[in-house]
Short mmCIF file of C-alpha atoms in Angstrom, two decimals:
data_model
loop_
_atom_site.label_atom_id
_atom_site.label_comp_id
_atom_site.label_asym_id
_atom_site.label_seq_id
_atom_site.Cartn_x
_atom_site.Cartn_y
_atom_site.Cartn_z
CA MET D 1 -52.31 122.12 240.26
CA LYS D 2 -49.57 119.48 241.17
CA ALA D 3 -50.67 115.58 240.14
CA LEU D 4 -51.57 113.86 243.09
CA TRP D 5 -50.83 110.50 241.43
CA GLY D 6 -48.57 108.98 238.30
CA GLY D 7 -45.79 109.31 236.79
CA GLN D 8 -44.31 106.07 234.80
CA SER D 9 -41.17 105.56 235.37
CA GLU D 10 -38.86 103.75 238.55
CA THR D 11 -36.37 106.77 238.45
CA SER D 12 -37.74 110.57 238.44
CA ARG D 13 -38.90 112.28 241.82
CA ILE D 14 -40.78 110.77 244.11
CA ARG D 15 -43.46 113.00 245.35
CA ARG D 16 -45.24 111.11 247.42
CA LEU D 17 -45.26 106.90 248.73
CA GLY D 18 -46.99 104.94 250.01
CA LEU D 19 -45.86 102.88 253.39
CA LYS D 20 -47.33 100.09 256.00
CA HIS D 21 -45.74 100.70 259.30
CA VAL D 22 -44.55 97.20 260.91
CA ARG D 23 -46.98 98.24 263.64
CA ASP D 24 -49.96 98.02 261.51
CA ALA D 25 -48.92 94.54 259.16
CA PHE D 26 -46.86 92.60 261.92
CA LEU D 27 -49.59 93.73 264.49
CA SER D 28 -47.55 91.93 267.35
CA ALA D 29 -45.21 89.33 268.64
CA ASP D 30 -47.50 86.83 268.63
CA ALA D 31 -49.14 87.53 264.85
CA ILE D 32 -45.27 86.72 263.94
CA GLN D 33 -44.71 83.52 265.72
CA GLU D 34 -47.85 82.48 263.87
CA GLN D 35 -47.36 83.34 260.34
CA TRP D 36 -43.70 83.51 259.70
CA GLN D 37 -43.26 80.05 259.28
CA THR D 38 -46.02 79.52 256.78
CA LEU D 39 -44.75 82.76 254.74
CA ASN D 40 -41.61 81.63 254.48
CA TYR D 41 -39.62 84.03 256.32
CA GLU D 42 -35.65 83.23 256.75
CA GLY D 43 -36.83 83.20 260.54
CA PRO D 44 -39.55 85.71 262.94
CA PRO D 45 -39.06 89.14 262.74
CA ASP D 46 -37.95 90.54 266.34
CA PHE D 47 -41.11 92.82 266.76
CA ARG D 48 -39.33 95.74 269.08
CA ARG D 49 -36.31 95.74 266.91
CA ALA D 50 -38.69 96.09 263.36
CA LEU D 51 -40.51 99.00 264.77
CA GLU D 52 -36.95 100.70 265.73
CA GLU D 53 -35.69 99.51 262.06
CA TYR D 54 -38.75 101.04 260.30
CA ASP D 55 -38.82 104.19 262.37
CA ARG D 56 -35.40 104.91 260.59
CA LEU D 57 -36.94 104.38 257.20
CA ALA D 58 -39.87 106.44 257.31
CA GLY D 59 -37.46 109.14 258.89
CA LEU D 60 -34.68 108.93 256.00
CA ILE D 61 -37.51 108.42 253.72
CA SER D 62 -39.15 111.96 254.93
CA ASP D 63 -36.24 113.80 255.61
CA LEU D 64 -35.85 113.21 251.43
CA GLY D 65 -38.26 115.30 251.28
CA ILE D 66 -40.65 112.86 250.74
CA ASP D 67 -44.22 113.14 251.56
CA ILE D 68 -45.28 109.95 252.85
CA GLU D 69 -49.13 108.43 252.95
CA TRP D 70 -49.58 105.75 255.61
CA LEU D 71 -52.11 102.31 254.72
CA PRO D 72 -53.79 101.33 257.20
CA ALA D 73 -54.87 97.95 259.30
CA ALA D 74 -56.81 95.67 257.70
CA GLU D 75 -58.31 92.39 257.49
CA GLY D 76 -57.90 89.87 256.08
CA VAL D 77 -53.99 90.23 255.35
CA GLY D 78 -50.77 89.14 256.98
CA LEU D 79 -47.26 89.69 257.98
CA ASP D 80 -46.14 90.55 253.71
CA SER D 81 -48.88 93.44 253.51
CA LEU D 82 -45.26 95.22 255.00
CA TYR D 83 -44.39 94.79 251.29
CA VAL D 84 -46.73 97.58 249.54
CA ARG D 85 -45.25 97.74 246.35
CA ASP D 86 -46.55 94.00 245.31
CA ALA D 87 -50.43 94.44 245.73
CA THR D 88 -50.35 97.52 242.41
CA VAL D 89 -49.32 98.98 239.82
CA VAL D 90 -49.86 102.58 239.60
CA CYS D 91 -49.38 103.97 235.74
CA ASP D 92 -49.96 108.07 234.83
CA ALA D 93 -54.30 107.04 235.30
CA GLY D 94 -54.21 106.22 238.08
CA VAL D 95 -53.24 102.55 240.19
CA ILE D 96 -53.96 98.85 238.46
CA LEU D 97 -55.01 96.75 241.80
CA GLY D 98 -52.80 93.52 240.69
CA GLN D 99 -53.80 89.38 242.23
CA MET D 100 -51.31 87.91 244.52
CA GLY D 101 -49.72 84.47 243.35
CA LYS D 102 -48.40 84.01 246.85
CA PRO D 103 -51.69 82.84 248.32
CA ALA D 104 -51.40 83.64 251.96
CA ARG D 105 -51.69 87.33 250.43
CA ALA D 106 -54.62 87.20 248.95
CA GLY D 107 -55.92 89.91 250.61
CA GLU D 108 -53.72 92.33 249.93
CA PRO D 109 -55.15 94.02 246.52
CA GLU D 110 -58.50 95.56 247.43
CA ALA D 111 -56.87 96.86 251.03
CA SER D 112 -54.47 98.51 248.17
CA ARG D 113 -58.17 99.84 246.58
CA GLU D 114 -59.33 101.27 249.71
CA PHE D 115 -56.49 102.86 250.32
CA PHE D 116 -56.27 104.70 246.92
CA GLU D 117 -59.80 105.34 247.01
CA GLY D 118 -59.29 107.63 249.74
CA LEU D 119 -56.23 109.75 248.86
CA GLY D 120 -58.44 109.80 245.10
CA VAL D 121 -56.84 108.35 243.24
CA PRO D 122 -58.91 106.32 240.05
CA VAL D 123 -58.81 102.42 240.19
CA VAL D 124 -58.09 101.45 236.38
CA GLY D 125 -58.63 98.20 237.23
CA ALA D 126 -57.84 95.13 238.72
CA ILE D 127 -56.47 91.58 237.52
CA GLU D 128 -58.97 89.25 237.25
CA GLY D 129 -59.59 85.03 236.75
CA ASP D 130 -56.63 83.44 236.08
CA GLY D 131 -54.18 86.39 235.61
CA ARG D 132 -51.70 86.70 238.56
CA LEU D 133 -49.68 89.52 238.86
CA GLU D 134 -47.46 91.16 241.66
CA GLY D 135 -46.24 94.83 242.23
CA GLY D 136 -42.18 93.60 241.97
CA ASP D 137 -42.53 92.26 238.66
CA VAL D 138 -43.32 95.22 237.11
CA VAL D 139 -40.64 97.73 236.10
CA TRP D 140 -41.08 101.43 234.23
CA LEU D 141 -37.93 101.35 232.15
CA ARG D 142 -39.29 104.64 230.15
CA PRO D 143 -42.89 105.86 230.42
CA ASP D 144 -44.02 104.07 227.41
CA ARG D 145 -42.06 100.93 227.98
CA VAL D 146 -42.67 98.86 230.43
CA ALA D 147 -41.12 95.03 231.68
CA VAL D 148 -42.46 92.60 233.58
CA GLY D 149 -41.60 89.42 234.57
CA TYR D 150 -43.04 85.84 234.00
CA GLY D 151 -42.59 83.91 236.49
CA TYR D 152 -44.38 82.13 239.94
CA ARG D 153 -45.64 85.39 240.98
CA THR D 154 -46.93 86.57 237.68
CA ASN D 155 -48.47 84.01 234.91
CA ALA D 156 -49.26 85.37 230.85
CA GLU D 157 -52.92 86.21 231.67
CA GLY D 158 -51.57 88.44 234.26
CA ILE D 159 -49.32 90.14 231.93
CA ARG D 160 -52.03 89.76 229.08
CA GLN D 161 -54.70 92.30 231.56
CA LEU D 162 -52.12 94.87 232.19
CA ALA D 163 -51.32 95.00 228.90
CA ARG D 164 -55.26 95.69 228.25
CA LEU D 165 -55.17 98.28 230.99
CA LEU D 166 -52.23 99.95 230.19
CA GLY D 167 -53.10 100.47 226.79
CA GLU D 168 -51.72 100.77 223.20
CA LYS D 169 -49.31 103.89 223.72
CA VAL D 170 -47.56 101.45 226.81
CA GLU D 171 -44.81 98.49 225.32
CA VAL D 172 -45.12 95.94 227.79
CA SER D 173 -41.59 93.47 227.36
CA VAL D 174 -42.31 90.17 228.98
CA VAL D 175 -39.16 88.98 230.75
CA PRO D 176 -38.92 85.17 231.48
CA LEU D 177 -37.88 84.77 234.83
CA PRO D 178 -35.64 81.53 236.32
CA HIS D 179 -36.55 78.60 238.55
CA TRP D 180 -33.72 80.08 240.27
CA ARG D 181 -34.88 78.71 244.30
CA GLY D 182 -38.38 76.96 243.83
CA PRO D 183 -41.54 78.76 243.04
CA HIS D 184 -41.91 79.69 247.53
CA ASP D 185 -39.13 81.54 246.75
CA VAL D 186 -39.48 85.08 247.28
CA PHE D 187 -38.05 86.37 243.44
CA HIS D 188 -39.43 88.37 241.12
CA LEU D 189 -38.02 90.58 238.07
CA MET D 190 -36.71 93.56 240.76
CA SER D 191 -35.14 90.96 242.35
CA ILE D 192 -32.40 91.12 239.61
CA LEU D 193 -33.09 94.59 238.58
CA SER D 194 -33.30 98.06 240.16
CA PRO D 195 -33.17 101.36 237.98
CA ILE D 196 -31.14 104.23 239.36
CA ASP D 197 -31.12 106.48 236.43
CA ARG D 198 -32.67 106.80 232.99
CA ASP D 199 -29.48 105.31 231.83
CA LEU D 200 -27.95 103.61 235.10
CA ALA D 201 -29.53 100.03 236.22
CA LEU D 202 -28.53 98.16 239.03
CA VAL D 203 -28.31 94.17 237.78
CA TYR D 204 -27.62 90.70 239.36
CA SER D 205 -26.54 89.44 235.99
CA PRO D 206 -26.08 85.75 236.98
CA LEU D 207 -29.63 85.20 236.50
CA MET D 208 -30.79 88.38 233.59
CA PRO D 209 -31.69 86.63 230.55
CA VAL D 210 -29.76 86.79 227.97
CA PRO D 211 -31.90 88.57 225.55
CA PHE D 212 -33.25 91.27 228.82
CA ARG D 213 -29.83 92.20 229.43
CA GLU D 214 -28.83 93.15 225.96
CA TRP D 215 -32.41 95.05 225.21
CA LEU D 216 -30.77 96.73 228.81
CA LEU D 217 -27.91 97.54 227.08
CA ASP D 218 -29.19 98.15 223.19
CA LEU D 219 -31.93 100.46 225.41
CA GLY D 220 -28.53 102.74 226.74
CA PHE D 221 -28.19 101.14 230.34
CA ASP D 222 -25.15 100.96 231.84
CA LEU D 223 -25.22 97.93 234.20
CA ALA D 224 -23.83 98.29 237.87
CA GLU D 225 -22.55 95.01 238.80
CA VAL D 226 -24.15 93.51 242.32
CA PRO D 227 -22.13 91.13 243.65
CA ASP D 228 -22.83 87.73 244.16
CA GLN D 229 -21.46 88.04 248.03
CA GLU D 230 -24.03 90.59 248.50
CA PHE D 231 -26.82 88.97 246.55
CA ASP D 232 -28.67 87.65 249.22
CA SER D 233 -29.02 90.03 250.98
CA LEU D 234 -30.84 92.31 248.18
CA GLY D 235 -28.18 93.75 247.25
CA CYS D 236 -29.69 93.99 243.85
CA ASN D 237 -32.37 95.61 245.92
CA VAL D 238 -32.69 99.96 245.57
CA LEU D 239 -35.09 102.64 245.64
CA ALA D 240 -34.12 105.35 243.62
CA VAL D 241 -36.28 108.23 244.90
CA ALA D 242 -34.85 111.01 242.46
CA PRO D 243 -32.24 110.71 239.29
CA ARG D 244 -29.30 108.94 240.82
CA ARG D 245 -30.35 109.43 244.70
CA CYS D 246 -31.30 105.91 246.51
CA VAL D 247 -32.37 103.77 249.58
CA ALA D 248 -30.78 101.03 249.52
CA VAL D 249 -30.41 98.23 252.87
CA ALA D 250 -27.16 98.59 254.79
CA GLY D 251 -24.37 95.73 254.82
CA ASN D 252 -24.02 95.56 250.87
CA PRO D 253 -21.00 97.19 250.44
CA VAL D 254 -19.48 96.60 247.25
CA THR D 255 -23.11 97.44 245.36
CA ARG D 256 -22.60 100.42 247.34
CA ARG D 257 -19.34 101.93 245.75
CA ARG D 258 -20.20 100.74 242.30
CA LEU D 259 -23.00 102.79 242.14
CA GLU D 260 -21.38 105.62 243.98
CA ALA D 261 -18.19 105.28 241.30
CA ALA D 262 -21.25 105.44 239.19
CA GLY D 263 -22.48 109.11 240.24
CA ALA D 264 -25.39 108.45 242.51
CA GLU D 265 -25.81 108.79 246.13
CA VAL D 266 -26.22 106.19 247.90
CA HIS D 267 -28.80 107.04 251.69
CA VAL D 268 -28.61 103.45 253.53
CA PHE D 269 -30.55 101.89 256.52
CA GLN D 270 -30.80 98.79 258.60
CA GLY D 271 -33.05 95.82 257.53
CA THR D 272 -32.15 92.46 259.21
CA GLU D 273 -35.42 92.58 260.40
CA ILE D 274 -37.92 94.25 258.13
CA CYS D 275 -35.97 93.37 255.60
CA LEU D 276 -33.99 90.28 254.95
CA LYS D 277 -35.65 87.83 257.41
CA GLY D 278 -38.27 88.75 254.96
CA GLY D 279 -37.35 88.70 251.32
CA GLY D 280 -37.72 92.61 250.76
CA GLY D 281 -35.95 95.30 250.10
CA PRO D 282 -36.86 98.61 250.50
CA THR D 283 -38.82 98.77 246.32
CA CYS D 284 -40.70 96.24 248.22
CA LEU D 285 -41.51 98.12 251.04
CA THR D 286 -42.16 100.72 249.21
CA ARG D 287 -44.91 102.15 246.59
CA PRO D 288 -44.77 105.40 245.00
CA VAL D 289 -48.14 106.84 244.67
CA CYS D 290 -46.73 110.40 242.46
CA ARG D 291 -43.66 111.03 240.60
CA GLU D 292 -42.30 113.53 239.14
CA THR D 293 -43.34 113.44 235.00
CA GLU D 294 -40.30 112.59 232.89
CA PRO D 295 -39.69 115.22 230.40
#
């Protein structure tokens, strides 16, 4: 029997993936106008164009042989619920519910609980109390090693609780994140790091802590560098759907060439409305539910 969840990896082949369609997150042009400024979007997404972009992205993911599971519309969540990765962490035992560092997103973990339970995926636990933890700060480097960004969205107590829920067999490495543009900016560990294969990572080195960058090199990673001019256009936010097979936002040609030079196959989609305006790329838009187990 094939596993229905798990895979402590960012790069092994995705079998099953969670998405939330624009129609169920943005809801309407009126809802966008009510929320986009409060949520610090770069501008109001065009609802019709966002629907078209999202349909193309979903088609691309399906064409890559991945089964899509759809998160439904839910009460108590807003535009940001489009970025389904952030509310949860998936591990081999099931799913861990986060606790959002952005107050406007507080309802998303509970909505994710209902989604995962509906799929038959066990809930291992949840980040509680003063803990804060968002999935965009949690990056599996090996099945027994996970890096967690400590910044404005994820705090020390959230990381402590995550480590307890993952258990002693998983080494949790804390990565201090820079202030950069402040607490209201969209900044996660995955803003500066996207694993592409077990030995290849896409990085934006100017914002990487030196000890963490050196640690990646010591682990045997080759680093493909995102140029300065492609950082704000989400050049560093790339989803590996299989080893060296990835999905990226269109408009970052230098990054794409560097990935291809490293042997990666890159599939691009237009994401002006669903990515650039909300500050979330393909890793943010997707929640892998089941990846193949690494050997």
